Amino acid sequence: MPRTPRPVELALTVPAGAAPLRHRIADAVVGELRSGRLRPGDPLPSTRVLAADLGLSRGPVVAAYDELAAAGFVLSRAGSGAVVAPGADRAAAAGALSHVPTAGGEAVGIRSVATAPPRWDLRPGRPDTTLLDAAAWRRAWRAAGTAVPGNDAGAGPSHEGLRRVLADHLRRSRGVAVAPDDLLVVPGVGASLRALPVALGLVGSTVALEDPGYVEAWTAFEAEGARVAAVSVDGDGLDPAHLPRSARAVYVTPSHQYPLGARMPVTRRALLLDWARRTDSLVLEDDYDGEFRYDVSPLPALRSMPGAADHVVYIGTASKLIAPSLRVAWIAAPRRLRERLRVELESRGLVVNEATGLALAEFIASGSLATHHARVTRTYAARRAALVAAASDHLPFVVLDGVEAGLHVVLRLPDDVDDLDVVTRLEQVGVAVSPLSAYAVANPVRGLVLCYAGLPETQADAAVRALAGAIGPDVLT
């Protein structure tokens, strides 16, 4: 029986602060999602009612609802008001916001929020951007600045030079043989995922996703009208044998399963491609940090396998290798779908500005990206080793998953431990981490997701000692 939306009494407390009022109202709604007082499917009060309850004019409330809808937290339907979107609670628990926090502004968090930055920020998705060679980066932007901007107002930049050097980079680093024309340059993975259901003909169809998995993918596909199905992962990632019969596509992170860290073996990769061929379905491969391997030999991307070009939509990004704020990613879709995808991306304004594309192209073509990759890989390997050694000393009974690749590990906790409570305790001692449960849908898991990219080797022992103290000895034995 479908769930009947329950009447909602939304008792918001809008915090004071320098941030715009619409942001603070939106943050308060996201805070209710984190706490569990709001859930997917719940209707929100009308803007007129909420404005009256808060003693505010209606304008900021309307702007806050628009902001929440644009971010995917709520769905606005004509004649039926706004309701909480599917997956919005998971996105909020994972730390997603509806806007970029303003300097000096406050965000509403779960239970209590530290106003000072954490001493050790181990939340995932944060590479160490201080490792970037500032001189090489400036040279790339100076070279981009010499180009005269184009004047075609009817289409996004073609990024011909960037696509050419990216094709060469993918061939050398990930084994993916694509022509420059096969690549579409997009402003980050998260935003671009929203274009896929329409462009790939998946609206109303079932898309299988890893569980636990990438929250933004769940939110994007559900918000755009796809039916999502959870497929649990194990030590080898997703098992193609468990894909539902109704699935027309599957979203996977085979090189380094997010967040558990498994890498899919070649046997399962072959089975996955065989499934796609037999069912005429699509595999959406997110290769978000496939460049980082430590104690194991690198596996080429799934897209590099024979026959994959007709069924695999390959997604890569510069966010882990360079910086998330660069907002540059790329998609290589089967050629029969490429034009539809390009049109859908441009119609949504999902384009990368010309100057950024020129600068990144110069950074790659000059050899600076290859040099940067080698340097950060050595640094991250040392930081990972220091974190693992400290965990062996201070957390001897705890299992660490995903240590062979990527930029994070997962510290498993017993099923009866509330990892959200552990996260709150860690905040109080200056350690910021993410709860593993925030990434799960149908299969509850407990643990902490720890990114070591920004943790100096000299700080690893102190950070892990603080971690062990906050978790408590009763959990560690």
CSV table of C-alpha atoms in Angstrom, one decimal:
chain,number,residue,atom,x,y,z
A,1,MET,CA,0.0,0.0,0.0
A,2,PRO,CA,1.5,3.4,-0.9
A,3,ARG,CA,2.5,5.5,2.0
A,4,THR,CA,-0.1,8.3,2.9
A,5,PRO,CA,1.7,11.6,3.5
A,6,ARG,CA,1.3,12.5,7.1
A,7,PRO,CA,0.3,16.1,8.1
A,8,VAL,CA,3.4,18.0,8.9
A,9,GLU,CA,3.8,20.6,11.6
A,10,LEU,CA,7.1,22.2,10.5
A,11,ALA,CA,8.4,24.0,13.6
A,12,LEU,CA,11.4,25.6,12.1
A,13,THR,CA,14.0,27.6,14.0
A,14,VAL,CA,15.7,29.9,11.6
A,15,PRO,CA,19.2,30.7,13.0
A,16,ALA,CA,20.5,34.2,13.2
A,17,GLY,CA,23.5,35.0,11.1
A,18,ALA,CA,25.0,37.0,8.2
A,19,ALA,CA,23.8,34.5,5.5
A,20,PRO,CA,20.9,35.5,3.3
A,21,LEU,CA,17.5,34.7,4.9
A,22,ARG,CA,16.6,32.3,2.1
A,23,HIS,CA,19.7,30.2,2.8
A,24,ARG,CA,19.0,30.1,6.5
A,25,ILE,CA,15.4,28.9,5.9
A,26,ALA,CA,16.6,26.2,3.5
A,27,ASP,CA,19.3,25.1,6.0
A,28,ALA,CA,16.7,24.8,8.7
A,29,VAL,CA,14.6,22.5,6.4
A,30,VAL,CA,17.7,20.4,5.6
A,31,GLY,CA,18.4,20.2,9.4
A,32,GLU,CA,14.9,18.7,9.9
A,33,LEU,CA,15.7,16.1,7.2
A,34,ARG,CA,18.9,15.2,9.0
A,35,SER,CA,17.1,14.8,12.3
A,36,GLY,CA,14.5,12.5,10.8
A,37,ARG,CA,11.6,14.9,11.7
A,38,LEU,CA,11.0,15.3,7.9
A,39,ARG,CA,11.0,12.3,5.6
A,40,PRO,CA,10.7,11.6,1.9
A,41,GLY,CA,7.1,12.0,0.8
A,42,ASP,CA,6.1,14.5,3.5
A,43,PRO,CA,4.3,17.6,2.3
A,44,LEU,CA,5.7,20.9,3.2
A,45,PRO,CA,3.5,23.8,4.4
A,46,SER,CA,2.6,26.3,1.8
A,47,THR,CA,4.9,29.2,1.5
A,48,ARG,CA,2.1,31.5,2.9
A,49,VAL,CA,1.6,29.3,5.9
A,50,LEU,CA,5.3,28.9,6.7
A,51,ALA,CA,5.9,32.6,6.3
A,52,ALA,CA,3.1,33.3,8.7
A,53,ASP,CA,4.4,30.8,11.2
A,54,LEU,CA,7.9,32.3,11.0
A,55,GLY,CA,6.7,35.9,11.2
A,56,LEU,CA,8.4,36.6,7.9
A,57,SER,CA,7.5,38.0,4.5
A,58,ARG,CA,6.6,35.4,1.9
A,59,GLY,CA,9.4,36.3,-0.5
A,60,PRO,CA,12.4,34.6,1.4
A,61,VAL,CA,10.3,31.5,2.0
A,62,VAL,CA,9.4,31.2,-1.7
A,63,ALA,CA,13.1,31.7,-2.5
A,64,ALA,CA,14.1,29.0,0.0
A,65,TYR,CA,11.6,26.5,-1.5
A,66,ASP,CA,12.9,27.3,-5.0
A,67,GLU,CA,16.5,26.7,-3.7
A,68,LEU,CA,15.5,23.4,-2.1
A,69,ALA,CA,13.8,22.3,-5.3
A,70,ALA,CA,16.7,23.2,-7.5
A,71,ALA,CA,19.0,21.2,-5.2
A,72,GLY,CA,16.7,18.2,-5.3
A,73,PHE,CA,15.6,18.2,-1.7
A,74,VAL,CA,11.9,18.9,-2.5
A,75,LEU,CA,9.6,18.3,-5.5
A,76,SER,CA,7.2,21.1,-6.5
A,77,ARG,CA,4.1,20.0,-8.3
A,78,ALA,CA,1.5,22.3,-9.7
A,79,GLY,CA,-1.7,22.1,-7.7
A,80,SER,CA,-0.3,19.9,-5.0
A,81,GLY,CA,2.4,22.0,-3.3
A,82,ALA,CA,5.9,20.9,-2.3
A,83,VAL,CA,6.8,17.5,-0.9
A,84,VAL,CA,10.1,16.1,0.3
A,85,ALA,CA,11.9,14.3,-2.6
A,86,PRO,CA,12.9,10.6,-2.5
A,87,GLY,CA,16.4,10.3,-1.1
A,88,ALA,CA,16.5,13.8,0.4
A,89,ASP,CA,17.0,12.4,3.9
A,90,ARG,CA,20.0,10.4,2.7
A,91,ALA,CA,21.5,13.4,1.0
A,92,ALA,CA,21.0,15.6,4.1
A,93,ALA,CA,22.5,12.9,6.3
A,94,ALA,CA,25.6,12.7,4.0
A,95,GLY,CA,26.1,16.5,4.6
A,96,ALA,CA,24.6,17.9,1.4
A,97,LEU,CA,23.4,21.5,1.4
A,98,SER,CA,21.2,23.4,-1.0
A,99,HIS,CA,23.8,26.1,-1.5
A,100,VAL,CA,27.4,27.0,-1.0
A,101,PRO,CA,27.8,28.3,2.6
A,102,THR,CA,28.7,32.0,2.7
A,103,ALA,CA,31.8,33.1,4.5
A,104,GLY,CA,30.9,33.7,8.2
A,105,GLY,CA,27.5,32.1,7.8
A,106,GLU,CA,26.2,29.2,9.9
A,107,ALA,CA,24.7,26.0,8.7
A,108,VAL,CA,22.1,24.0,10.6
A,109,GLY,CA,23.6,20.5,11.3
A,110,ILE,CA,22.7,17.3,13.0
A,111,ARG,CA,22.1,17.8,16.8
A,112,SER,CA,24.9,20.3,17.4
A,113,VAL,CA,27.2,22.0,14.9
A,114,ALA,CA,30.7,23.1,15.6
A,115,THR,CA,31.2,26.7,14.6
A,116,ALA,CA,35.0,26.4,14.4
A,117,PRO,CA,36.6,24.3,11.7
A,118,PRO,CA,37.6,20.8,12.7
A,119,ARG,CA,41.2,20.2,13.7
A,120,TRP,CA,41.2,17.1,11.5
A,121,ASP,CA,38.8,17.1,8.5
A,122,LEU,CA,38.5,13.5,7.3
A,123,ARG,CA,35.3,13.8,5.4
A,124,PRO,CA,35.5,12.2,1.9
A,125,GLY,CA,35.8,14.0,-1.4
A,126,ARG,CA,38.5,16.4,-0.2
A,127,PRO,CA,41.8,16.1,-2.0
A,128,ASP,CA,44.7,18.2,-0.8
A,129,THR,CA,44.7,21.1,-3.2
A,130,THR,CA,47.8,22.6,-1.5
A,131,LEU,CA,49.8,19.9,-3.4
A,132,LEU,CA,49.1,21.6,-6.7
A,133,ASP,CA,52.1,23.3,-8.3
A,134,ALA,CA,51.0,26.9,-8.1
A,135,ALA,CA,53.5,28.1,-10.7
A,136,ALA,CA,52.3,25.5,-13.3
A,137,TRP,CA,48.7,26.3,-12.5
A,138,ARG,CA,49.3,30.1,-13.0
A,139,ARG,CA,51.1,29.3,-16.3
A,140,ALA,CA,48.1,27.4,-17.5
A,141,TRP,CA,45.7,30.2,-16.8
A,142,ARG,CA,48.0,32.8,-18.3
A,143,ALA,CA,48.0,30.7,-21.5
A,144,ALA,CA,44.2,30.5,-21.4
A,145,GLY,CA,44.1,34.3,-21.0
A,146,THR,CA,45.8,34.9,-24.3
A,147,ALA,CA,42.9,33.3,-26.2
A,148,VAL,CA,40.1,35.6,-27.6
A,149,PRO,CA,36.7,34.4,-26.3
A,150,GLY,CA,34.3,32.9,-28.8
A,151,ASN,CA,31.1,34.7,-29.8
A,152,ASP,CA,28.7,31.8,-30.4
A,153,ALA,CA,25.8,32.5,-28.0
A,154,GLY,CA,23.7,29.6,-29.3
A,155,ALA,CA,25.8,26.7,-28.0
A,156,GLY,CA,28.2,25.8,-25.2
A,157,PRO,CA,32.0,25.9,-25.8
A,158,SER,CA,33.2,23.1,-27.9
A,159,HIS,CA,36.4,22.5,-25.8
A,160,GLU,CA,38.1,21.0,-28.8
A,161,GLY,CA,41.6,21.3,-27.3
A,162,LEU,CA,40.5,20.0,-23.9
A,163,ARG,CA,38.7,17.0,-25.4
A,164,ARG,CA,41.8,16.2,-27.5
A,165,VAL,CA,44.2,16.1,-24.5
A,166,LEU,CA,41.7,14.4,-22.3
A,167,ALA,CA,41.3,11.6,-24.9
A,168,ASP,CA,45.1,11.0,-24.7
A,169,HIS,CA,45.1,11.2,-20.9
A,170,LEU,CA,42.3,8.6,-20.6
A,171,ARG,CA,44.1,6.3,-23.1
A,172,ARG,CA,47.3,6.4,-21.0
A,173,SER,CA,46.0,6.5,-17.5
A,174,ARG,CA,42.7,4.5,-17.7
A,175,GLY,CA,43.1,2.4,-20.8
A,176,VAL,CA,40.0,4.0,-22.4
A,177,ALA,CA,40.3,4.5,-26.1
A,178,VAL,CA,38.0,7.3,-27.1
A,179,ALA,CA,38.1,9.9,-29.9
A,180,PRO,CA,38.0,13.5,-28.9
A,181,ASP,CA,34.5,13.8,-30.4
A,182,ASP,CA,33.3,11.0,-28.1
A,183,LEU,CA,33.8,13.2,-25.0
A,184,LEU,CA,31.4,15.7,-23.6
A,185,VAL,CA,32.8,18.2,-21.0
A,186,VAL,CA,30.4,18.8,-18.1
A,187,PRO,CA,30.5,20.9,-14.9
A,188,GLY,CA,31.0,18.2,-12.4
A,189,VAL,CA,29.4,14.7,-12.0
A,190,GLY,CA,26.7,15.5,-9.5
A,191,ALA,CA,24.9,18.1,-11.5
A,192,SER,CA,25.3,16.3,-14.8
A,193,LEU,CA,23.7,13.0,-13.5
A,194,ARG,CA,20.4,14.8,-13.6
A,195,ALA,CA,20.5,15.0,-17.4
A,196,LEU,CA,21.1,11.2,-17.9
A,197,PRO,CA,17.5,9.8,-17.3
A,198,VAL,CA,16.0,12.1,-20.0
A,199,ALA,CA,19.0,11.9,-22.4
A,200,LEU,CA,19.4,8.1,-22.2
A,201,GLY,CA,15.7,7.3,-22.2
A,202,LEU,CA,15.5,6.1,-18.6
A,203,VAL,CA,12.6,8.1,-17.4
A,204,GLY,CA,10.1,5.6,-16.0
A,205,SER,CA,12.6,2.8,-16.3
A,206,THR,CA,14.4,0.9,-13.5
A,207,VAL,CA,18.0,2.0,-12.8
A,208,ALA,CA,20.0,-0.3,-10.4
A,209,LEU,CA,22.4,1.4,-8.0
A,210,GLU,CA,24.9,0.1,-5.5
A,211,ASP,CA,23.8,-0.1,-1.9
A,212,PRO,CA,25.6,1.5,0.0
A,213,GLY,CA,26.4,3.9,-2.8
A,214,TYR,CA,26.7,7.5,-4.1
A,215,VAL,CA,23.9,9.5,-2.6
A,216,GLU,CA,23.8,12.1,-5.3
A,217,ALA,CA,23.2,9.5,-7.9
A,218,TRP,CA,20.2,8.2,-6.0
A,219,THR,CA,18.8,11.7,-5.6
A,220,ALA,CA,19.4,12.7,-9.2
A,221,PHE,CA,17.8,9.6,-10.8
A,222,GLU,CA,14.8,9.6,-8.5
A,223,ALA,CA,14.2,13.3,-9.0
A,224,GLU,CA,14.3,13.0,-12.8
A,225,GLY,CA,11.7,10.2,-12.9
A,226,ALA,CA,13.7,7.0,-13.0
A,227,ARG,CA,12.7,4.0,-10.7
A,228,VAL,CA,15.8,3.2,-8.6
A,229,ALA,CA,16.5,-0.3,-7.2
A,230,ALA,CA,19.1,-1.0,-4.5
A,231,VAL,CA,21.6,-3.8,-5.2
A,232,SER,CA,23.8,-4.7,-2.2
A,233,VAL,CA,27.5,-4.8,-2.7
A,234,ASP,CA,30.1,-7.2,-1.2
A,235,GLY,CA,33.9,-7.4,-1.1
A,236,ASP,CA,34.0,-7.5,-4.9
A,237,GLY,CA,31.5,-4.7,-5.4
A,238,LEU,CA,28.2,-5.2,-7.2
A,239,ASP,CA,27.3,-8.7,-8.3
A,240,PRO,CA,25.6,-8.7,-11.8
A,241,ALA,CA,23.7,-11.8,-10.8
A,242,HIS,CA,21.6,-9.7,-8.4
A,243,LEU,CA,20.5,-7.1,-10.9
A,244,PRO,CA,16.7,-7.0,-11.1
A,245,ARG,CA,15.0,-8.3,-14.2
A,246,SER,CA,13.4,-4.9,-14.8
A,247,ALA,CA,16.7,-2.9,-14.8
A,248,ARG,CA,17.5,-1.0,-18.0
A,249,ALA,CA,20.6,0.5,-16.6
A,250,VAL,CA,23.0,0.1,-13.7
A,251,TYR,CA,25.2,2.8,-12.0
A,252,VAL,CA,28.5,1.4,-10.7
A,253,THR,CA,31.8,2.5,-9.4
A,254,PRO,CA,33.9,-0.6,-10.4
A,255,SER,CA,37.4,0.8,-9.9
A,256,HIS,CA,36.8,1.8,-6.3
A,257,GLN,CA,33.3,1.2,-5.0
A,258,TYR,CA,31.9,4.2,-3.3
A,259,PRO,CA,32.0,4.2,-0.3
A,260,LEU,CA,33.2,0.7,0.7
A,261,GLY,CA,36.2,0.7,-1.6
A,262,ALA,CA,35.9,-2.7,-3.3
A,263,ARG,CA,37.3,-3.0,-6.8
A,264,MET,CA,35.2,-5.2,-9.2
A,265,PRO,CA,37.2,-8.2,-10.5
A,266,VAL,CA,37.4,-8.9,-14.2
A,267,THR,CA,35.1,-11.9,-13.9
A,268,ARG,CA,32.2,-9.6,-12.6
A,269,ARG,CA,33.1,-7.0,-15.2
A,270,ALA,CA,32.7,-9.5,-18.0
A,271,LEU,CA,29.4,-10.7,-16.5
A,272,LEU,CA,28.2,-7.1,-16.3
A,273,LEU,CA,29.0,-6.4,-19.9
A,274,ASP,CA,27.4,-9.7,-20.9
A,275,TRP,CA,24.2,-8.6,-19.0
A,276,ALA,CA,24.2,-5.2,-20.8
A,277,ARG,CA,24.5,-6.9,-24.2
A,278,ARG,CA,21.9,-9.6,-23.6
A,279,THR,CA,19.3,-7.1,-22.2
A,280,ASP,CA,20.3,-4.1,-24.5
A,281,SER,CA,20.9,-2.1,-21.3
A,282,LEU,CA,23.4,0.5,-20.2
A,283,VAL,CA,26.2,0.5,-17.6
A,284,LEU,CA,26.9,3.9,-16.1
A,285,GLU,CA,30.5,3.7,-15.0
A,286,ASP,CA,31.6,6.4,-12.6
A,287,ASP,CA,35.4,6.3,-12.5
A,288,TYR,CA,35.6,9.1,-9.9
A,289,ASP,CA,39.1,8.3,-8.4
A,290,GLY,CA,40.3,5.5,-10.7
A,291,GLU,CA,43.8,7.1,-10.9
A,292,PHE,CA,44.8,6.2,-7.3
A,293,ARG,CA,46.2,2.7,-6.7
A,294,TYR,CA,48.7,1.8,-4.0
A,295,ASP,CA,49.5,-1.9,-3.1
A,296,VAL,CA,47.8,-3.4,-6.2
A,297,SER,CA,48.3,-3.0,-9.9
A,298,PRO,CA,45.8,-0.7,-11.6
A,299,LEU,CA,42.8,-2.1,-13.4
A,300,PRO,CA,41.8,-0.4,-16.6
A,301,ALA,CA,38.3,1.1,-16.6
A,302,LEU,CA,35.3,-1.1,-17.5
A,303,ARG,CA,34.8,1.1,-20.6
A,304,SER,CA,38.2,-0.2,-21.9
A,305,MET,CA,36.9,-3.8,-22.3
A,306,PRO,CA,36.0,-5.2,-25.8
A,307,GLY,CA,32.5,-4.3,-26.8
A,308,ALA,CA,32.0,-1.9,-23.9
A,309,ALA,CA,31.7,1.2,-26.1
A,310,ASP,CA,28.2,0.3,-27.2
A,311,HIS,CA,26.8,-0.2,-23.7
A,312,VAL,CA,29.0,1.8,-21.2
A,313,VAL,CA,28.5,5.5,-20.4
A,314,TYR,CA,31.9,6.4,-19.0
A,315,ILE,CA,32.0,9.3,-16.4
A,316,GLY,CA,35.3,10.8,-15.2
A,317,THR,CA,36.2,13.8,-13.2
A,318,ALA,CA,39.0,16.2,-12.2
A,319,SER,CA,37.6,16.7,-8.7
A,320,LYS,CA,39.8,14.1,-7.0
A,321,LEU,CA,42.9,14.5,-9.1
A,322,ILE,CA,43.0,18.3,-9.0
A,323,ALA,CA,40.2,20.0,-7.1
A,324,PRO,CA,36.4,19.7,-6.6
A,325,SER,CA,35.9,23.4,-7.0
A,326,LEU,CA,37.2,23.2,-10.6
A,327,ARG,CA,33.9,21.7,-11.5
A,328,VAL,CA,35.1,19.8,-14.6
A,329,ALA,CA,34.1,16.3,-15.5
A,330,TRP,CA,33.7,14.3,-18.8
A,331,ILE,CA,31.3,11.8,-20.2
A,332,ALA,CA,31.8,9.3,-23.0
A,333,ALA,CA,28.5,7.8,-24.1
A,334,PRO,CA,27.7,5.3,-26.8
A,335,ARG,CA,27.7,7.2,-30.1
A,336,ARG,CA,24.1,6.5,-30.8
A,337,LEU,CA,23.3,8.5,-27.6
A,338,ARG,CA,26.0,11.2,-27.7
A,339,GLU,CA,24.0,13.9,-29.5
A,340,ARG,CA,20.9,13.4,-27.4
A,341,LEU,CA,23.1,13.8,-24.3
A,342,ARG,CA,24.8,16.9,-25.6
A,343,VAL,CA,21.5,18.6,-26.4
A,344,GLU,CA,20.1,17.7,-22.9
A,345,LEU,CA,23.2,19.0,-21.1
A,346,GLU,CA,23.2,22.3,-23.0
A,347,SER,CA,19.4,22.8,-22.6
A,348,ARG,CA,20.0,22.6,-18.8
A,349,GLY,CA,23.0,25.0,-18.9
A,350,LEU,CA,25.3,22.2,-17.9
A,351,VAL,CA,28.4,23.6,-19.7
A,352,VAL,CA,31.9,24.4,-18.6
A,353,ASN,CA,33.1,28.0,-19.4
A,354,GLU,CA,35.6,28.4,-22.1
A,355,ALA,CA,38.5,29.8,-20.0
A,356,THR,CA,38.4,26.9,-17.6
A,357,GLY,CA,38.5,24.5,-20.5
A,358,LEU,CA,41.5,26.2,-22.0
A,359,ALA,CA,43.4,26.4,-18.8
A,360,LEU,CA,42.9,22.7,-18.0
A,361,ALA,CA,43.8,21.7,-21.5
A,362,GLU,CA,47.1,23.6,-21.2
A,363,PHE,CA,47.7,22.1,-17.8
A,364,ILE,CA,47.4,18.6,-19.2
A,365,ALA,CA,49.2,19.3,-22.5
A,366,SER,CA,52.2,20.8,-20.7
A,367,GLY,CA,52.8,17.6,-18.7
A,368,SER,CA,51.9,19.3,-15.5
A,369,LEU,CA,48.9,17.0,-14.8
A,370,ALA,CA,51.1,13.9,-15.1
A,371,THR,CA,53.7,15.4,-12.8
A,372,HIS,CA,51.0,16.4,-10.3
A,373,HIS,CA,49.5,12.9,-10.5
A,374,ALA,CA,52.8,11.3,-9.6
A,375,ARG,CA,53.5,13.6,-6.8
A,376,VAL,CA,50.1,13.4,-5.1
A,377,THR,CA,50.0,9.6,-5.5
A,378,ARG,CA,53.2,9.3,-3.5
A,379,THR,CA,51.9,11.7,-0.9
A,380,TYR,CA,48.6,10.0,-0.5
A,381,ALA,CA,50.2,6.6,-0.3
A,382,ALA,CA,52.3,7.8,2.6
A,383,ARG,CA,49.4,9.4,4.3
A,384,ARG,CA,47.3,6.2,3.9
A,385,ALA,CA,50.1,4.1,5.3
A,386,ALA,CA,50.4,6.4,8.3
A,387,LEU,CA,46.6,6.2,8.9
A,388,VAL,CA,46.5,2.4,8.6
A,389,ALA,CA,49.5,2.1,11.0
A,390,ALA,CA,47.9,4.4,13.6
A,391,ALA,CA,44.6,2.4,13.3
A,392,SER,CA,46.5,-0.8,13.9
A,393,ASP,CA,47.9,0.7,17.1
A,394,HIS,CA,44.8,2.4,18.5
A,395,LEU,CA,41.9,0.5,16.8
A,396,PRO,CA,43.2,-3.1,16.7
A,397,PHE,CA,39.8,-4.8,16.7
A,398,VAL,CA,38.3,-2.6,13.9
A,399,VAL,CA,38.2,-3.6,10.3
A,400,LEU,CA,39.3,-1.0,7.6
A,401,ASP,CA,37.8,-1.4,4.1
A,402,GLY,CA,39.0,0.1,0.9
A,403,VAL,CA,42.7,0.6,1.8
A,404,GLU,CA,44.0,-0.5,-1.6
A,405,ALA,CA,42.9,2.5,-3.7
A,406,GLY,CA,41.2,6.0,-3.7
A,407,LEU,CA,41.5,8.6,-1.0
A,408,HIS,CA,39.4,7.2,1.8
A,409,VAL,CA,39.0,4.1,4.0
A,410,VAL,CA,35.9,2.8,5.8
A,411,LEU,CA,36.1,2.0,9.5
A,412,ARG,CA,33.4,-0.6,10.2
A,413,LEU,CA,31.4,-0.4,13.4
A,414,PRO,CA,29.0,-3.0,14.9
A,415,ASP,CA,25.5,-3.0,13.6
A,416,ASP,CA,24.1,-1.9,17.0
A,417,VAL,CA,26.2,1.2,17.1
A,418,ASP,CA,24.6,4.5,16.0
A,419,ASP,CA,27.3,6.0,13.7
A,420,LEU,CA,25.5,9.3,13.7
A,421,ASP,CA,26.1,9.6,17.4
A,422,VAL,CA,29.7,8.7,16.9
A,423,VAL,CA,30.0,11.4,14.3
A,424,THR,CA,28.6,13.9,16.8
A,425,ARG,CA,31.0,12.9,19.5
A,426,LEU,CA,33.9,13.2,17.1
A,427,GLU,CA,32.8,16.7,16.1
A,428,GLN,CA,33.2,17.7,19.8
A,429,VAL,CA,36.9,16.7,19.8
A,430,GLY,CA,37.7,18.3,16.5
A,431,VAL,CA,37.4,15.3,14.1
A,432,ALA,CA,35.1,15.6,11.1
A,433,VAL,CA,34.0,12.3,9.4
A,434,SER,CA,31.0,11.0,7.5
A,435,PRO,CA,28.7,8.2,8.8
A,436,LEU,CA,28.6,5.1,6.6
A,437,SER,CA,24.8,4.7,7.3
A,438,ALA,CA,24.1,7.9,5.3
A,439,TYR,CA,25.1,6.0,2.1
A,440,ALA,CA,22.9,3.0,2.6
A,441,VAL,CA,19.3,2.5,1.5
A,442,ALA,CA,17.9,-1.0,1.9
A,443,ASN,CA,20.9,-2.6,3.7
A,444,PRO,CA,21.8,-0.8,6.9
A,445,VAL,CA,25.5,-0.6,7.6
A,446,ARG,CA,27.4,1.2,10.3
A,447,GLY,CA,30.8,2.8,10.2
A,448,LEU,CA,32.8,5.9,9.5
A,449,VAL,CA,34.1,7.1,6.1
A,450,LEU,CA,37.6,8.6,6.6
A,451,CYS,CA,39.5,10.6,3.9
A,452,TYR,CA,43.2,10.7,4.5
A,453,ALA,CA,44.2,12.9,1.6
A,454,GLY,CA,44.5,16.0,3.7
A,455,LEU,CA,45.9,14.3,6.8
A,456,PRO,CA,49.7,14.9,7.2
A,457,GLU,CA,51.6,11.8,8.2
A,458,THR,CA,52.8,13.6,11.4
A,459,GLN,CA,49.1,14.1,12.4
A,460,ALA,CA,47.8,10.6,11.7
A,461,ASP,CA,48.6,9.1,15.2
A,462,ALA,CA,47.0,12.0,17.1
A,463,ALA,CA,43.9,12.0,14.8
A,464,VAL,CA,43.3,8.3,15.2
A,465,ARG,CA,43.9,8.5,19.0
A,466,ALA,CA,41.1,11.2,19.1
A,467,LEU,CA,39.0,8.9,17.0
A,468,ALA,CA,39.4,5.9,19.2
A,469,GLY,CA,38.7,8.0,22.4
A,470,ALA,CA,35.4,9.3,21.0
A,471,ILE,CA,34.3,5.9,19.7
A,472,GLY,CA,34.9,4.4,23.1
A,473,PRO,CA,36.4,1.1,24.3
A,474,ASP,CA,33.1,-0.7,24.5
A,475,VAL,CA,32.8,-0.5,20.7
A,476,LEU,CA,36.4,-1.4,20.0
A,477,THR,CA,36.5,-4.8,21.7
